[in-house]
Tab-separated table of N, CA and C in Angstrom:
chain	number	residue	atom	x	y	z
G	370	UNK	N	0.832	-1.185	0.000
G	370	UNK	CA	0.000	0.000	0.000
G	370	UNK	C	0.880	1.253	0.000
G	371	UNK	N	0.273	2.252	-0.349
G	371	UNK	CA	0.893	3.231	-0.668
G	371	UNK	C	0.047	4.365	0.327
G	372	UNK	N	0.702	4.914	1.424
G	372	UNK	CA	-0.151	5.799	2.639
G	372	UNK	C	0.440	6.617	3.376
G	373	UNK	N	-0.558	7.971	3.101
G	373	UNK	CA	0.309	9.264	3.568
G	373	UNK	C	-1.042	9.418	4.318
G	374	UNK	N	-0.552	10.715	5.422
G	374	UNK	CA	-1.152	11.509	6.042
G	374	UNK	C	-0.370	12.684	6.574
G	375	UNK	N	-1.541	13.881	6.856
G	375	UNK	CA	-0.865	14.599	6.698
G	375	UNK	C	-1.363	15.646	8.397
G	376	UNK	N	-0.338	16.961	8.622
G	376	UNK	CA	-0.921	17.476	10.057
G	376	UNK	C	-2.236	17.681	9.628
G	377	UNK	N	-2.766	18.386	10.867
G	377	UNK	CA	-4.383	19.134	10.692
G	377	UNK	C	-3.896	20.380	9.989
G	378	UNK	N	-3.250	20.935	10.086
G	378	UNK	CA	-2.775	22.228	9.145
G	378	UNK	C	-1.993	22.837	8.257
G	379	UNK	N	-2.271	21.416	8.170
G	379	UNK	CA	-1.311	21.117	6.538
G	379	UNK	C	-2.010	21.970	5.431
G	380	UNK	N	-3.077	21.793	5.316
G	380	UNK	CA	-3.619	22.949	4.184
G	380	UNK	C	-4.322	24.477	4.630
G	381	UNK	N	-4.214	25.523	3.767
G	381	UNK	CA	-4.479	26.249	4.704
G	381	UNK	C	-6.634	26.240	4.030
G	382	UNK	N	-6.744	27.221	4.956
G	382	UNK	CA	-8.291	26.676	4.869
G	382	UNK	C	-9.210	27.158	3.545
G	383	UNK	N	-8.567	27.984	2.515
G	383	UNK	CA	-8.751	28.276	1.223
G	383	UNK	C	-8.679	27.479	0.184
G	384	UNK	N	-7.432	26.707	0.498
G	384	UNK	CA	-7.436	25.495	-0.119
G	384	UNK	C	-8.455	24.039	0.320
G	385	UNK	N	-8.423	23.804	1.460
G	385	UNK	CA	-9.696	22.928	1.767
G	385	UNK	C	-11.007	23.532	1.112
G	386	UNK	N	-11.707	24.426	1.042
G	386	UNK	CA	-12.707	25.218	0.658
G	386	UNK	C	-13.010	24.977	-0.505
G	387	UNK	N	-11.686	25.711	-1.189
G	387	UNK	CA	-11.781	24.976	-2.736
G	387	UNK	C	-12.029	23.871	-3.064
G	388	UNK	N	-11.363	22.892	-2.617
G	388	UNK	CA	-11.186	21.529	-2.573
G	388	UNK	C	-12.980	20.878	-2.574
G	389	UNK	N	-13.429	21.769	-1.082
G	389	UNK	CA	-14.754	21.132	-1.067
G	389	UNK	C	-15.651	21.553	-2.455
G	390	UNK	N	-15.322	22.492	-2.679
G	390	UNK	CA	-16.681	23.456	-3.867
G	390	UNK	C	-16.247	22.272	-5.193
G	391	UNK	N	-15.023	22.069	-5.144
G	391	UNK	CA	-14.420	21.036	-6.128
G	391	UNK	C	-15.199	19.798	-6.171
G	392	UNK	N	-15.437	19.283	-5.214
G	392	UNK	CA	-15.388	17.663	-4.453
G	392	UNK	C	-17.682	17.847	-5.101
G	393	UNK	N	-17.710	19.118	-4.564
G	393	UNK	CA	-19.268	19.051	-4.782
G	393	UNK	C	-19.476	19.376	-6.081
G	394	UNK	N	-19.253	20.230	-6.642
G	394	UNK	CA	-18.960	20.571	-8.607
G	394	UNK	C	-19.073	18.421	-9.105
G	395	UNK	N	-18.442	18.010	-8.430
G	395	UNK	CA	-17.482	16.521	-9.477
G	395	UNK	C	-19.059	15.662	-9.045
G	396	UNK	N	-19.595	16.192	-7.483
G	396	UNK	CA	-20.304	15.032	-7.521
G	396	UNK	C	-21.815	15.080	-8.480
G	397	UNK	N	-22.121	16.697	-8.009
G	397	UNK	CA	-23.337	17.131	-8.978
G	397	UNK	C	-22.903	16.619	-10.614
G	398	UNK	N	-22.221	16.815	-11.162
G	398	UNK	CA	-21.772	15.992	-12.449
G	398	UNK	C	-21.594	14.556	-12.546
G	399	UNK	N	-21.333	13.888	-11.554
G	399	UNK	CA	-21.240	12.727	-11.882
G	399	UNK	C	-21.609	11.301	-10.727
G	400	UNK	N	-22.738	12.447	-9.911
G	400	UNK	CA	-23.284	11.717	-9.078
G	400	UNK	C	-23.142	10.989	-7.846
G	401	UNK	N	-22.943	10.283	-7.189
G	401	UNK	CA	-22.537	9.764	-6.213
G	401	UNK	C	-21.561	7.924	-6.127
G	402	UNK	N	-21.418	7.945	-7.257
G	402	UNK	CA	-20.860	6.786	-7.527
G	402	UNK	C	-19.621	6.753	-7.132
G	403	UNK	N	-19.210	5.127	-6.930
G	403	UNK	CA	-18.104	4.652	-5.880
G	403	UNK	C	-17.234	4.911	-7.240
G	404	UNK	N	-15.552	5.750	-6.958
G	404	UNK	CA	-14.906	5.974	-8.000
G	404	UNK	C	-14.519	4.425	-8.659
G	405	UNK	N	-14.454	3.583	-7.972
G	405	UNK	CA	-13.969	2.520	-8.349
G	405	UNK	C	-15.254	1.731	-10.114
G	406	UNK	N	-15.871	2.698	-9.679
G	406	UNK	CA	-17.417	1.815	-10.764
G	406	UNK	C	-17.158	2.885	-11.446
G	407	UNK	N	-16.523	4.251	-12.226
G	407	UNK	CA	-16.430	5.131	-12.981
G	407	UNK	C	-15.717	4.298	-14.024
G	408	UNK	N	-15.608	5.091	-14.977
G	408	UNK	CA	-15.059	4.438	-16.538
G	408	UNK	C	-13.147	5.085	-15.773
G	409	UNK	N	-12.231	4.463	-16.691
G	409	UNK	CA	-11.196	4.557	-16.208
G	409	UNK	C	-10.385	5.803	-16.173
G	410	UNK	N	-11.085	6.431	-17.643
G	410	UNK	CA	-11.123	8.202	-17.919
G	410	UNK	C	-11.119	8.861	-16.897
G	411	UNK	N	-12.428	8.187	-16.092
G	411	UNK	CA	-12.795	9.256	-15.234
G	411	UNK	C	-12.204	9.343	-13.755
G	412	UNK	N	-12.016	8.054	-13.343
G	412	UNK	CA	-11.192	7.707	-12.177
G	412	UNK	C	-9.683	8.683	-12.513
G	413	UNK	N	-8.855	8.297	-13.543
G	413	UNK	CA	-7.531	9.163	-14.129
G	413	UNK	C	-7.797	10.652	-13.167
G	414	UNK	N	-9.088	11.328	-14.006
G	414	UNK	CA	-9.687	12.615	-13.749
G	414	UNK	C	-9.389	12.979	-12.673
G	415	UNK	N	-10.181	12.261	-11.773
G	415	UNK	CA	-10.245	12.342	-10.447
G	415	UNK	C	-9.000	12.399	-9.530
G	416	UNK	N	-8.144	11.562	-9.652
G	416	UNK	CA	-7.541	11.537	-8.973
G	416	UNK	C	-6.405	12.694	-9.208
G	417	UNK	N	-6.163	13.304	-10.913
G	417	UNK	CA	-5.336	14.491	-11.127
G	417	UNK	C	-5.890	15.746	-10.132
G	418	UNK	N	-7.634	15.932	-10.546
G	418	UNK	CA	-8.351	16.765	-9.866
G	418	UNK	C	-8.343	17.262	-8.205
G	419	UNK	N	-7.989	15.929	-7.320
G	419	UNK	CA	-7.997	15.766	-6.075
G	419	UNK	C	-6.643	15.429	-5.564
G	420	UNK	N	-6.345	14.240	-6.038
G	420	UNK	CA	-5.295	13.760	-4.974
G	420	UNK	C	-4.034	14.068	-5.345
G	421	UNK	N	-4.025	14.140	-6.320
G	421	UNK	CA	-2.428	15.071	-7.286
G	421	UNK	C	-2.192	15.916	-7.039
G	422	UNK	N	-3.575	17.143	-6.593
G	422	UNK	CA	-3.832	18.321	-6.356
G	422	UNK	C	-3.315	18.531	-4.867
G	423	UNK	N	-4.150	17.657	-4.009
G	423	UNK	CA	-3.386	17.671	-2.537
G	423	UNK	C	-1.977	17.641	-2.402
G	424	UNK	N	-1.543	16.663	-3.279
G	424	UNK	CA	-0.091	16.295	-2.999
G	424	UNK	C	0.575	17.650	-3.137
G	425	UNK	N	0.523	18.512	-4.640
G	425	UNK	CA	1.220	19.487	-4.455
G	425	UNK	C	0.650	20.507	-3.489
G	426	UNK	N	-0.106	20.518	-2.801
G	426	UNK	CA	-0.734	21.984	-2.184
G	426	UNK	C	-0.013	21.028	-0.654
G	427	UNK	N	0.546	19.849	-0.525
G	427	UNK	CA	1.177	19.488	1.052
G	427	UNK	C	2.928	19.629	0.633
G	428	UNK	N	2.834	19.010	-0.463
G	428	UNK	CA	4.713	19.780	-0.586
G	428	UNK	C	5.027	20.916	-1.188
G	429	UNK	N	4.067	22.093	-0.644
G	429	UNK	CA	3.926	23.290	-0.706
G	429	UNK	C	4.523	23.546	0.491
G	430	UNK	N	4.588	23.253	1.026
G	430	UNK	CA	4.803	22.774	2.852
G	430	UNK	C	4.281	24.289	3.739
G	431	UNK	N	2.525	23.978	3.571
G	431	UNK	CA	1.813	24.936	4.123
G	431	UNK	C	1.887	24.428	5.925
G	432	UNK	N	1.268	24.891	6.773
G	432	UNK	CA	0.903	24.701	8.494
G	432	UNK	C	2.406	24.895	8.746
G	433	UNK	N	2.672	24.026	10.408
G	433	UNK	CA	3.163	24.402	11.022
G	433	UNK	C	4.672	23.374	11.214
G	434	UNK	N	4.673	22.393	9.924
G	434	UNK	CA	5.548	21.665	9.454
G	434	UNK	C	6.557	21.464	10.930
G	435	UNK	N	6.185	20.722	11.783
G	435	UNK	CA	6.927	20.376	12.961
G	435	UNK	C	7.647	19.370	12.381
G	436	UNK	N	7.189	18.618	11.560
G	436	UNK	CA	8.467	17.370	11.269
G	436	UNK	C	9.517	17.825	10.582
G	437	UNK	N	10.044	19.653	10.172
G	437	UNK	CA	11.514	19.823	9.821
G	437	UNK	C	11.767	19.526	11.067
G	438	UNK	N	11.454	19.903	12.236
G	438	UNK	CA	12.873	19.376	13.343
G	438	UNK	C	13.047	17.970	13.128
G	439	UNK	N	14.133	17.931	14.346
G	439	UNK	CA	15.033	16.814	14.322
G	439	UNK	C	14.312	15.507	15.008
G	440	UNK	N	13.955	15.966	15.762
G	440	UNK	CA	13.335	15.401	17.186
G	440	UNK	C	12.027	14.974	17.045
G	441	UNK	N	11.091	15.531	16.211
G	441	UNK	CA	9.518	15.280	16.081
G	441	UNK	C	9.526	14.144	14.683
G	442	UNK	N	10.791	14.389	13.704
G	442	UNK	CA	11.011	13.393	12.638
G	442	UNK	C	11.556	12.057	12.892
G	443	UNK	N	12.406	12.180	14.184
G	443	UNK	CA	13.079	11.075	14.533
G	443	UNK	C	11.842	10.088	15.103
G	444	UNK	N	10.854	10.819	15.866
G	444	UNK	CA	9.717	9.825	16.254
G	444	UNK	C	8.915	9.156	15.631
G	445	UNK	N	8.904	9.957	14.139
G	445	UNK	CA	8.242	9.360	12.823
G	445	UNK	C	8.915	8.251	12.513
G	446	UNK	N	10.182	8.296	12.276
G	446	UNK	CA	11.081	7.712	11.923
G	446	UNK	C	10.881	6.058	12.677
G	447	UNK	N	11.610	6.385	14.000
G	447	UNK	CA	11.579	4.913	14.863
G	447	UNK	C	9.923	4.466	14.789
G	448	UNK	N	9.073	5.129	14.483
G	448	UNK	CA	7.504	4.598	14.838
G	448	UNK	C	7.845	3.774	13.475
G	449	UNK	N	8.163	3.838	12.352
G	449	UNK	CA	7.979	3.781	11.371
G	449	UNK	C	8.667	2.577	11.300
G	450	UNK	N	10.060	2.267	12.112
G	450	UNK	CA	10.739	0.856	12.226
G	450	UNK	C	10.476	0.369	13.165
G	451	UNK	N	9.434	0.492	13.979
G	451	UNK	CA	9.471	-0.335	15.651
G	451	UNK	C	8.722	-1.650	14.996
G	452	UNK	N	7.781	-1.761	14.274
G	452	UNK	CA	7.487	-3.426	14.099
G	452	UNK	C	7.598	-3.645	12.803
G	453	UNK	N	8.768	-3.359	12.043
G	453	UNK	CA	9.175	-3.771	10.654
G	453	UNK	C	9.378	-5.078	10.841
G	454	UNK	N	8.806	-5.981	10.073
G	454	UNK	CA	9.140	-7.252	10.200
G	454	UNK	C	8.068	-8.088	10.955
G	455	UNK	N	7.461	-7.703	12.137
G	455	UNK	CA	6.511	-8.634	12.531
G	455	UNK	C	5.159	-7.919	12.643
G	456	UNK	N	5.115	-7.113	12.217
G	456	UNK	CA	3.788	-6.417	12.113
G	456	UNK	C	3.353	-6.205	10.212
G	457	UNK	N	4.229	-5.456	9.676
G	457	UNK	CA	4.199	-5.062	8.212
G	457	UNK	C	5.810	-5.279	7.945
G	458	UNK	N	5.794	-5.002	6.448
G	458	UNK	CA	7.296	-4.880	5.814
G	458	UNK	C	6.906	-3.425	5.221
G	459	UNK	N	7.948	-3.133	5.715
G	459	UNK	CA	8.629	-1.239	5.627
G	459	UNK	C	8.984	-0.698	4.221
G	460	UNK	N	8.094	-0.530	3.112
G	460	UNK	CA	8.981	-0.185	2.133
G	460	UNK	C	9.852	1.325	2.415
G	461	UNK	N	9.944	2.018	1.042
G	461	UNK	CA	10.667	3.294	0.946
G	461	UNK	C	9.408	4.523	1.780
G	462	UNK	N	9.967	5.337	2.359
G	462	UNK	CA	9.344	6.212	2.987
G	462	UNK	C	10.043	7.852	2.691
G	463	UNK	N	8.876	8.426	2.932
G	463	UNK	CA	9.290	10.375	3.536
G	463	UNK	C	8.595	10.683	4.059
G	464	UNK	N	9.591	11.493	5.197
G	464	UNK	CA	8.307	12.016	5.868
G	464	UNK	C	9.327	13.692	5.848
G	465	UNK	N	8.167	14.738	5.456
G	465	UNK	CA	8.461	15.754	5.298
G	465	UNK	C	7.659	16.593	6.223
G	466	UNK	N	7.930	18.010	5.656
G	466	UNK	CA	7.450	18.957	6.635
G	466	UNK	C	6.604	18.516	7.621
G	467	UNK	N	5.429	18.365	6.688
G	467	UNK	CA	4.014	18.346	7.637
G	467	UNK	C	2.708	17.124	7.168
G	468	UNK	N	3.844	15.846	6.343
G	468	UNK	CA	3.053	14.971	5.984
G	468	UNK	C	3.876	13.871	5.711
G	469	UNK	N	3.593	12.030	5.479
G	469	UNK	CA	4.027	11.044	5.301
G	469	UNK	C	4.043	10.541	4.555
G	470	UNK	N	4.989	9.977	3.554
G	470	UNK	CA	4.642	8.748	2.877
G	470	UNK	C	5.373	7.443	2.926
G	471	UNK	N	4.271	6.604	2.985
G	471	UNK	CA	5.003	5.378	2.932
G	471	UNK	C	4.485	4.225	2.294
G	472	UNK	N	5.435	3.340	1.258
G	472	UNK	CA	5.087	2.252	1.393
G	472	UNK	C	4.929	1.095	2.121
G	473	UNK	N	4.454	0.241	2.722
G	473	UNK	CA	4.051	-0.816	3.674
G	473	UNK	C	2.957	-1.793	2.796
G	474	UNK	N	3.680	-3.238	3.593
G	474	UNK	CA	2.868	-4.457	2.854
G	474	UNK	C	2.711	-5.321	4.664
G	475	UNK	N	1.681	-4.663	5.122
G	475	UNK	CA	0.948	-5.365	6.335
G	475	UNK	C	0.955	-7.205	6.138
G	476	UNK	N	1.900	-7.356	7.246
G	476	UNK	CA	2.017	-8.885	7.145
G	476	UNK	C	0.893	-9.866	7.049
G	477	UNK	N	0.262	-10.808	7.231
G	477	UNK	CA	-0.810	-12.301	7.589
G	477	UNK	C	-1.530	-11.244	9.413
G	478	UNK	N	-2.876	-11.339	8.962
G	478	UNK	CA	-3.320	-11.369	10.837
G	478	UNK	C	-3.121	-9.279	10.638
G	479	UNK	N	-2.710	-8.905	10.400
G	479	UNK	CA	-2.427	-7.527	10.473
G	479	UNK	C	-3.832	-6.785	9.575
G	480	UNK	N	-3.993	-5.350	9.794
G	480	UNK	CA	-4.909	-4.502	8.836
G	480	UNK	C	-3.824	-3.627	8.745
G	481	UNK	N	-4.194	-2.971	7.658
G	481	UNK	CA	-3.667	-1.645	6.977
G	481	UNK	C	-3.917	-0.627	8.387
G	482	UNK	N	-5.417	-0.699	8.327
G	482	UNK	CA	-6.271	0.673	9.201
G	482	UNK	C	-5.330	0.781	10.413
G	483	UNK	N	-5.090	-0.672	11.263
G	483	UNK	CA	-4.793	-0.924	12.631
G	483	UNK	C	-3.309	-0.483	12.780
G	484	UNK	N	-2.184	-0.487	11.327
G	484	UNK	CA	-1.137	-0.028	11.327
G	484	UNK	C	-1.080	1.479	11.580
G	485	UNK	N	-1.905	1.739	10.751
G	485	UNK	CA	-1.592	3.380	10.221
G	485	UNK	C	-1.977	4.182	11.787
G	486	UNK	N	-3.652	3.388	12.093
G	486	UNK	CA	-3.669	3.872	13.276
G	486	UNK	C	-2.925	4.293	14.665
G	487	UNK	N	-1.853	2.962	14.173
G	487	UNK	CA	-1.233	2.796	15.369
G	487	UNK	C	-0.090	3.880	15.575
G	488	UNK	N	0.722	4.309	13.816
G	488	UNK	CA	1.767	4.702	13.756
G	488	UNK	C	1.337	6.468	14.250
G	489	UNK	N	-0.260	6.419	14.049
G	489	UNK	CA	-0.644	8.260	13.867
G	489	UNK	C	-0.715	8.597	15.440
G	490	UNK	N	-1.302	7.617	16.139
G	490	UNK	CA	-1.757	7.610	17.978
G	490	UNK	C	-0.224	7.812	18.529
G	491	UNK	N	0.484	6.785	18.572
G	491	UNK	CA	1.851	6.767	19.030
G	491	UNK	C	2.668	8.325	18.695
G	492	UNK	N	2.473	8.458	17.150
G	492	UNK	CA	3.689	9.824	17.067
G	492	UNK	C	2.664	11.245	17.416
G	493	UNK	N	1.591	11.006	17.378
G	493	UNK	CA	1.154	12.230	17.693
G	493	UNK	C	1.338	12.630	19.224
G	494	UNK	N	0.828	11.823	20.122
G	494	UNK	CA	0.908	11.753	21.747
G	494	UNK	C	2.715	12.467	21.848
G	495	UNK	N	3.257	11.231	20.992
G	495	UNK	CA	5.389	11.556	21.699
G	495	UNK	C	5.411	12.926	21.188
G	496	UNK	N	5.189	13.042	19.762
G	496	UNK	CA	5.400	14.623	19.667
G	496	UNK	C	5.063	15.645	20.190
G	497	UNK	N	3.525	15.532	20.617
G	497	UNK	CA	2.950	16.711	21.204
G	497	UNK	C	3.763	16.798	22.869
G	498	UNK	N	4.005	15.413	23.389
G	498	UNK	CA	4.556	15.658	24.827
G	498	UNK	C	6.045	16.380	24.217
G	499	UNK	N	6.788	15.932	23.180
G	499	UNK	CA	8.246	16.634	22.871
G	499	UNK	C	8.109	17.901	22.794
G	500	UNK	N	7.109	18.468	22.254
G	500	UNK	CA	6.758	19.674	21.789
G	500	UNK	C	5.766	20.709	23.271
G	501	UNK	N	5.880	19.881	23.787
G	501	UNK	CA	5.122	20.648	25.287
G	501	UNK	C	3.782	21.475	24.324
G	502	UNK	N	2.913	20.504	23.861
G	502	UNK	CA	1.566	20.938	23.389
G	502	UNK	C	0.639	20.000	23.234
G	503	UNK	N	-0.769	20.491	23.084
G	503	UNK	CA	-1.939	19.447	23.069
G	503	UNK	C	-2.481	19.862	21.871
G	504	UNK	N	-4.043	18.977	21.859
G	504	UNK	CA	-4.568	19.251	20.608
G	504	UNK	C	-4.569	17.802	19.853
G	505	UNK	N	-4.701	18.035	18.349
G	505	UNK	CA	-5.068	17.104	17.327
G	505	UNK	C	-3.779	17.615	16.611
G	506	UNK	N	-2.479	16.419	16.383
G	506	UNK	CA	-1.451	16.510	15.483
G	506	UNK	C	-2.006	16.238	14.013
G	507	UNK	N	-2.068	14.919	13.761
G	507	UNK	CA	-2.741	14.633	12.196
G	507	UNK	C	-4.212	15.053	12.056
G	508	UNK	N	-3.716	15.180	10.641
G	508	UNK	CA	-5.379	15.139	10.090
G	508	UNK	C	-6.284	13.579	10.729
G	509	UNK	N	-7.586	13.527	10.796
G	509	UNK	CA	-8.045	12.421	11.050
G	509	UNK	C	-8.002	11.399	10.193
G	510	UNK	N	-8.234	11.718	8.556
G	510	UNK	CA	-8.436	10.773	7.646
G	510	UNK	C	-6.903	11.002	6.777
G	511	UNK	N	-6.674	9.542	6.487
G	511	UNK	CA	-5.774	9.204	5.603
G	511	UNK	C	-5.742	9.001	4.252
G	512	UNK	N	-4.815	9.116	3.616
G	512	UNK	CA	-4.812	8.897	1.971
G	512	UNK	C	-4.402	7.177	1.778
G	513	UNK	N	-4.922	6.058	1.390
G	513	UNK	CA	-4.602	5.033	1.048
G	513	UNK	C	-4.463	4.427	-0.111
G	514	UNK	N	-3.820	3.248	-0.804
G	514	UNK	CA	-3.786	3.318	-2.665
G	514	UNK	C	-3.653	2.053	-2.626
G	515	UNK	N	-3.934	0.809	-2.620
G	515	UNK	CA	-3.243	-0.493	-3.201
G	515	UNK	C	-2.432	-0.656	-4.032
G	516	UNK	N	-0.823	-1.237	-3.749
G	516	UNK	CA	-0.468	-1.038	-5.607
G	516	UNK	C	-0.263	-2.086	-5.976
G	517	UNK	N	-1.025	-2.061	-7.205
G	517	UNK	CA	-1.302	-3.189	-7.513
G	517	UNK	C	-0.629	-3.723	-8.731
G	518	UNK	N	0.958	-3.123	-9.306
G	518	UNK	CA	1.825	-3.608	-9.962
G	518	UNK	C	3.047	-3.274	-9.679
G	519	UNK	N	4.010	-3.577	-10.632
G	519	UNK	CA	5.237	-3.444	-10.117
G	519	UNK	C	5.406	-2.192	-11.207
G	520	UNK	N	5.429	-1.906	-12.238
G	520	UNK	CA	4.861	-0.251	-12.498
G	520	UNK	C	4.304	1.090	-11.538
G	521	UNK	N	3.636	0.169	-11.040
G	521	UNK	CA	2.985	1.634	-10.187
G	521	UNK	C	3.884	1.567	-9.328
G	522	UNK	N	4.695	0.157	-8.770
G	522	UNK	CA	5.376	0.561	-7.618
G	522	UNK	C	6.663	1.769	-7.797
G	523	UNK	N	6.729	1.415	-8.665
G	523	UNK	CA	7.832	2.149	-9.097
G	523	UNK	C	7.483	3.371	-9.140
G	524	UNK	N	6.148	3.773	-9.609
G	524	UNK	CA	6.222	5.321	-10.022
G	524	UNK	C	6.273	5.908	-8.304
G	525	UNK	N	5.363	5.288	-7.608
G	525	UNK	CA	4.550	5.684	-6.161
G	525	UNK	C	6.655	5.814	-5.901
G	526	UNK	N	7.075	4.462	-5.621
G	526	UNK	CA	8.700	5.056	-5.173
G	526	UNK	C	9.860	5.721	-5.492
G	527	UNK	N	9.574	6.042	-7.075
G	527	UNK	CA	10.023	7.678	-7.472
G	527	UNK	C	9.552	8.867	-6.633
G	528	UNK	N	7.979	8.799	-6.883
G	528	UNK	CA	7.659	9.817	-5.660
G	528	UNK	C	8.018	10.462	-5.116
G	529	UNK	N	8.408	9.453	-3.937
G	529	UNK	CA	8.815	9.212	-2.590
G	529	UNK	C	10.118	9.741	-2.799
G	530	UNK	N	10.734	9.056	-3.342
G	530	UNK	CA	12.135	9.528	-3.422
G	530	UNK	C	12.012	10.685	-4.024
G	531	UNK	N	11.723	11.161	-4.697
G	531	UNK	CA	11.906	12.522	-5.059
G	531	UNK	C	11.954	13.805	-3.752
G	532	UNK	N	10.975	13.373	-2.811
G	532	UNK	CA	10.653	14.092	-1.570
G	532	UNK	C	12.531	14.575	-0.980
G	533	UNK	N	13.541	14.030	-1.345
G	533	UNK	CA	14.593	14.334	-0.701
G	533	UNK	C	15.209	15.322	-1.575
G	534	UNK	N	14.928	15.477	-2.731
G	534	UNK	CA	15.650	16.885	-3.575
G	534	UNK	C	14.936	17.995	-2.845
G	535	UNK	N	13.964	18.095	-1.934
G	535	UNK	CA	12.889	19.133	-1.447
G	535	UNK	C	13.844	19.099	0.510
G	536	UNK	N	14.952	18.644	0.826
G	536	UNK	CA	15.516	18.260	1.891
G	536	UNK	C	14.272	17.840	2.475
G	537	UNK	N	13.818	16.755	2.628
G	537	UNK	CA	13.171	15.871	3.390
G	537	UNK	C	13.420	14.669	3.649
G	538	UNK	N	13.579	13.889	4.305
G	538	UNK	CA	13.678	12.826	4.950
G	538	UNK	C	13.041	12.116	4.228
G	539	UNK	N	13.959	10.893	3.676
G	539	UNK	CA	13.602	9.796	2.815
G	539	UNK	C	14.712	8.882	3.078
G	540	UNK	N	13.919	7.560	3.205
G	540	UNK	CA	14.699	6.475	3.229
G	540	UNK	C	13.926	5.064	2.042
G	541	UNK	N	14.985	4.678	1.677
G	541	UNK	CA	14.770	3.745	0.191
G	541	UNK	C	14.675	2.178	1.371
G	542	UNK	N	13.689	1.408	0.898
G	542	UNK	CA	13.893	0.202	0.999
G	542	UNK	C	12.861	-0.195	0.245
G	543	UNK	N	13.722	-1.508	-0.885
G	543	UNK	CA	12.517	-1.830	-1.558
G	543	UNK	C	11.997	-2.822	-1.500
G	544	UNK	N	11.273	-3.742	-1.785
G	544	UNK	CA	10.368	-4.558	-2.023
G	544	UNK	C	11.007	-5.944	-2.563
């Protein structure tokens, strides 16, 4: 899988706004259907429209990008290797300013949800105590992707790797 998330203020709120007037424009046109049942055109669409769109408006590196320090990345970091191996396998990762990506292939007995959950509860709590603050660190909802070739893997871990010409924290492990 291919799964980022990002802070709560990662976008600023002009851009969410848009986003929504966007999100409601796409549905009045094309209804309420699961993207997965759209013609393949249109799924393409969509995802340039939305999630392509997010990506650059988060390595815009809008909010309050606590993961340039050292200390709030390093917790990303070790969360990110504490059960490599008996929980999921760790692909290539970044974690930048104020958002994540990673590949991960959740072992037998494991969920995706129960990982991600686990990795967002854990670093949000250590950071906010590192950071002597409270509140909501991540956004609530996550970005998730199946990949479902060795093509896409590749493009999704170009990506990723690309995130380090932007000085961000990236580490390669592949598959």
């Amino acid at each position: 899988y291919f799964v980022t998330w990002r802070q709560g203020d990662s976008l600023p709120s002009e851009k969410r706004e848009q986003l929504q007037r966007d999100r409601d424009a796409w549905q009045r046109l094309h209804g309420s259907k699961k993207l997965k049942d759209l013609p393949l055109t249109l799924q393409k669409l969509y995802y340039q429209l939305f999630d392509h769109r997010v990506q650059q408006w988060l390595d815009a590196g809008s909010g309050s990008c606590v993961l340039k320090q050292e200390r709030p990345r390093r917790i990303v970091v070790d969360a990110l290797h504490r059960f490599n191996g008996t929980r999921y396998t760790l692909g290539t990762f970044a974690v930048a300013g104020n958002h994540v990506h990673v590949l991960v292939a959740p072992l037998p007995g494991m969920s995706l949800s129960k990982i991600v959950h686990s990795w967002k509860s854990f670093t949000a709590n250590a950071i906010n105590e590192q950071l002597q603050r409270t509140g909501a660190l991540w956004k609530h909802e996550s970005y998730d992707h199946l990949v479902r070739n060795e093509g896409a893997l590749d493009r999704i871990s170009d990506y990723i790797l690309r995130h380090a010409e932007r000085g961000n924290y990236v580490e390669e492990h592949p598959f």
